[in-house]
Structure formats: C-alpha cells, structure tokens
C-alpha cells in the first residue's frame, strides 16, 4: 500500500509538471499576433539573482530582467542606463551618478499593488549586498577597489537620485565593470520576502519579467509595459511580447529545431553540426542562405598555449621551454591561418599578434609584434638554443582537454616537424584547471574571456603580483619593467595614452613568449531571416529589447 501511495505521489507530481509545461507552451503559441522570441539554453538555468550571473546563460537572462547604472553598446562604449549621466572627479577616484526618475521595479506582491520607483538607496543596498561575504556572490570582486574596508563607506546616496562611489585609487575600467549584470539594481523588499528563493522570484527593472519557469523544461519572460527606455521615435521598448527559453541539452537537437523554424537563433558552433551549416571556408551552406542570417563579430576571448616560466620551480628548470629562444620557436612553428581554415571552418582570427584580442581598441593587426608562420626561423632558434639533429630537444608534454585535442594535435605535428618532441596529455577540465592553478603544468592550452571590456583585463595575466593560485598569472611571468608599466596604466585616465602603453606591454610579453597565441575567437550567431534588430557584440551579450519578428506565431 505504501509503495502504491509513493507511486501515486510521483505520478501526480509528473502530471502537474506536464500541465505546467503545457501552460508555458500555450503562453507561447496560443496568442495570435504576438511577437515571441524563442531560443534554447543547453546549459540550463538555476539562479535568476544577478549577484550570481557568472556565466553566459545566466548573464543573458539577467540582461532581460535587470538594469544597472550603465550599459555597453555593441561597440563596447559605456552608455547611460538608469544613470542619465555621471561625472568623475579630477583624481579619478570619485564617481557621481545622476539617476533617472522614471524607472520602476516590476510589479510584484511585495509592493502591495503600488508602483515602486528605483532610487539611489536601492543601488547602495544592491552594491553592499553584492560586496557582502555573506551573499557569497562570485561577483563580489568587482568592488575590491572601492574605498575603505567597509563597503558602506564607498557607496553613498546623496539623495533619491544622486549616487556616489569612491575608489581607493583610480581605475579607468571601472565604468565598464559597472555594466556587468552583477551590478544590477534589486529591491530589498523582494530579497527580504523571498530570501533564498529570490533566485526563482526575480524582481528587476528590465524590459521583461519572469512569467513562468519549469526548471529544466521551459522559461517564459513577458514584456514589461512600464520599461523606461524608448526608441528614437519615442516608442517604448521592448518590441517583443515575450521570450520563450527551452532547455534542450543536446546541441544537435537544438540545431534541428532551429532548422525547422522552432527556434529564432542559435549562438556559436558545435562540432556536432558545424559541417552541416558551414562550408570549410566559414560560409553558410547554400540550403540555408534563403532563410538564415549569419552574424559574426570579434569575441573578447583569446585562445593560447601557456608556458610556465618561473625558474624557481623544478618543473621549469628541467624543461627546454625555460629558454626564451625555444619559446619563440614554438610561436613560429605552426600556421595559424591554416589551423583556422581547416579545423574551425574559418571561425576565428589567427593569433599572429599579442594577448589583446581583436575587438579591443588597443588591438592592431599591424602592430609590428607577434609571430607569423616561419618553420625555418623556428629551426634556427632551436639550433641557437643548442638543439638540432645531433641533440634533439627533450620531450615536452602539452596538456589539454578533449574539446581541443584536434587543435593541439595540429600544433604537435607542426612543432615536431621543426625538431620538437611534443606529446599530448588529455585530461578532464577540472583536473587541468587545478593543475594549471597550482603550477603543475609546464605547457598547457588555455583561454581568457574578458570579465570587462578593457585591455587591462588581459594584461593582468602577466603582472608578477598575480601569480596563481592567488591571481590569473598562470605562466608566472615576471618582469620589473612590465610591472611598472602595469601599475602606471591603472592610474592613466587618458584613453589614447593608456592604449599606447597597453600595446607596449603586449609587445614586451610577446617578445618574452610565455604564451603562444592560437587565435582570437569570434562570436557567431545564426538568426532566422524574419528576425530584425538582433545585433552582435564582442562580449556576446544577448540584447532583445530592440528585436522584432516579422513572422508572427499563429495559434496551434
């Protein structure tokens, strides 16, 4: 009898989930004349609290639900959001923001039927909560540079519409950091009322609000009728009536749904379908050209091979890669252009320059530093380092994960062709991450995706005070001249002068060769042709407030 009751309970739970799913589906399909944007999130969603928007799936949905003081346009320029304008003190440490007075939180029972306007005090609350260790936010680091040990001393509401933030020292990228979803404004009433369940009861100011969510199955966001932003004609955004998010884990299945017109866009290229939709040269195959648009943009992601260069470590002292000429030989030994063409279907930009990726203002394809394919120069450098036919270079192991085996095998073949003895060690992602952070890997594949849109984010990888495990300097690169330039750039408020210094730092790193750049990644989006207004940007942020759909979903 007890077993029967348990089965009945499970059956009832499953049926309830089924009917809830049907109701979510009906929200999308049963309303004729509605513009509903549909996309799939294979990674799933677990938390709609912006303090935990640490990866792209959560950043995307939080960008629809919330706003911050500022936002980035598709060229990565900082633009007003809830802050109408701002000013920075002459010493670069005090930021004063003047807020709009027409921004309201989404309607929610916690407000007892009243409209709740956003004030500067809400930002003070949101920022203090983000910085509070008890929140345990992965984004708390964004306010490490604020003045004083106590966050309440750094954030001040001068009145309802004026907010002031004080830094310990100047940091020019700070405005870009404030555009991150971590820095969204939330109401204390909702956090107090929902507690840990705020993750599934989000209350923000964004162009959409949460309508339905069956975790792991479907999410529906609905248009916010009180959203504050308008287009150039004075029309209130967003144009869409709703956003429907599915959670198909298999990317090939999601791709097939896209080809059938059941999804409005997919982002990125997965090996399971890249040859189905793209030619070897990275063009759309002919069968898709009449109904699909392909959008491409540089992505702030540099893929590289890292080389540990800290000669105080035994693993380095035993390796030929401790020698600068050998590291330079690695950089000359493989053809990045062929690698992109044949292994990535033309998606990506060959990494012939430095660590700063395409898409950043300081990137310069004609900068005059970096490496091109020159196998003879690679052999000459190995010979200069004491290696050659009579004395082959000792064995070198390149650590990677299964996702990048093909790329690493290509590099292995090219390096071995000029005189190296490279072997590949494929390991789980977690193992590689841990060993890289604890300096147990001499030679490894890595990547760096910008946390915020400033070149300093990449150059911090080589500052000597950032050695792992306490910082992101995985190569343990150390150079006194570089450190001086790095500290100087942190206090430079002139963008042009700072970028000139960035290039000089990038050039120094590449001459010492603690890394071999593979490629600069690209954002790639496939969009149904009846969708307009969906742009593309180097941080791959999904912006839906200006999207329109000519085809309207009809009743089924």
PDB file of N, CA, C and O in Angstrom, residues 61 129 137 194 223 274 307:
ATOM      1  N   UNK A  61      19.959  35.872 -19.483  1.00  0.00           N
ATOM      2  CA  UNK A  61      18.598  36.037 -18.969  1.00  0.00           C
ATOM      3  C   UNK A  61      18.527  37.217 -18.007  1.00  0.00           C
ATOM      4  O   UNK A  61      17.542  37.968 -17.996  1.00  0.00           O
ATOM      5  N   UNK A 129      25.086  44.512  -0.812  1.00  0.00           N
ATOM      6  CA  UNK A 129      24.744  43.082  -0.800  1.00  0.00           C
ATOM      7  C   UNK A 129      25.722  42.279  -1.652  1.00  0.00           C
ATOM      8  O   UNK A 129      26.168  41.194  -1.263  1.00  0.00           O
ATOM      9  N   UNK A 137      28.593  35.928  -3.351  1.00  0.00           N
ATOM     10  CA  UNK A 137      28.478  36.142  -4.794  1.00  0.00           C
ATOM     11  C   UNK A 137      29.820  35.938  -5.480  1.00  0.00           C
ATOM     12  O   UNK A 137      30.848  36.440  -5.010  1.00  0.00           O
ATOM     13  N   UNK A 194      11.459  36.981  -0.227  1.00  0.00           N
ATOM     14  CA  UNK A 194      11.672  35.672  -0.848  1.00  0.00           C
ATOM     15  C   UNK A 194      12.890  34.935  -0.285  1.00  0.00           C
ATOM     16  O   UNK A 194      12.991  33.712  -0.425  1.00  0.00           O
ATOM     17  N   UNK A 223       6.795  40.814 -21.677  1.00  0.00           N
ATOM     18  CA  UNK A 223       7.106  42.232 -21.858  1.00  0.00           C
ATOM     19  C   UNK A 223       6.760  43.051 -20.626  1.00  0.00           C
ATOM     20  O   UNK A 223       5.681  42.910 -20.047  1.00  0.00           O
ATOM     21  N   UNK A 274      28.667  21.778 -37.087  1.00  0.00           N
ATOM     22  CA  UNK A 274      29.374  22.847 -37.799  1.00  0.00           C
ATOM     23  C   UNK A 274      29.492  22.571 -39.298  1.00  0.00           C
ATOM     24  O   UNK A 274      29.367  23.480 -40.116  1.00  0.00           O
ATOM     25  N   UNK A 307      52.929  28.756 -21.182  1.00  0.00           N
ATOM     26  CA  UNK A 307      54.211  28.127 -20.841  1.00  0.00           C
ATOM     27  C   UNK A 307      54.658  28.648 -19.479  1.00  0.00           C
ATOM     28  O   UNK A 307      54.810  29.857 -19.290  1.00  0.00           O
TER      29      UNK A 307
END
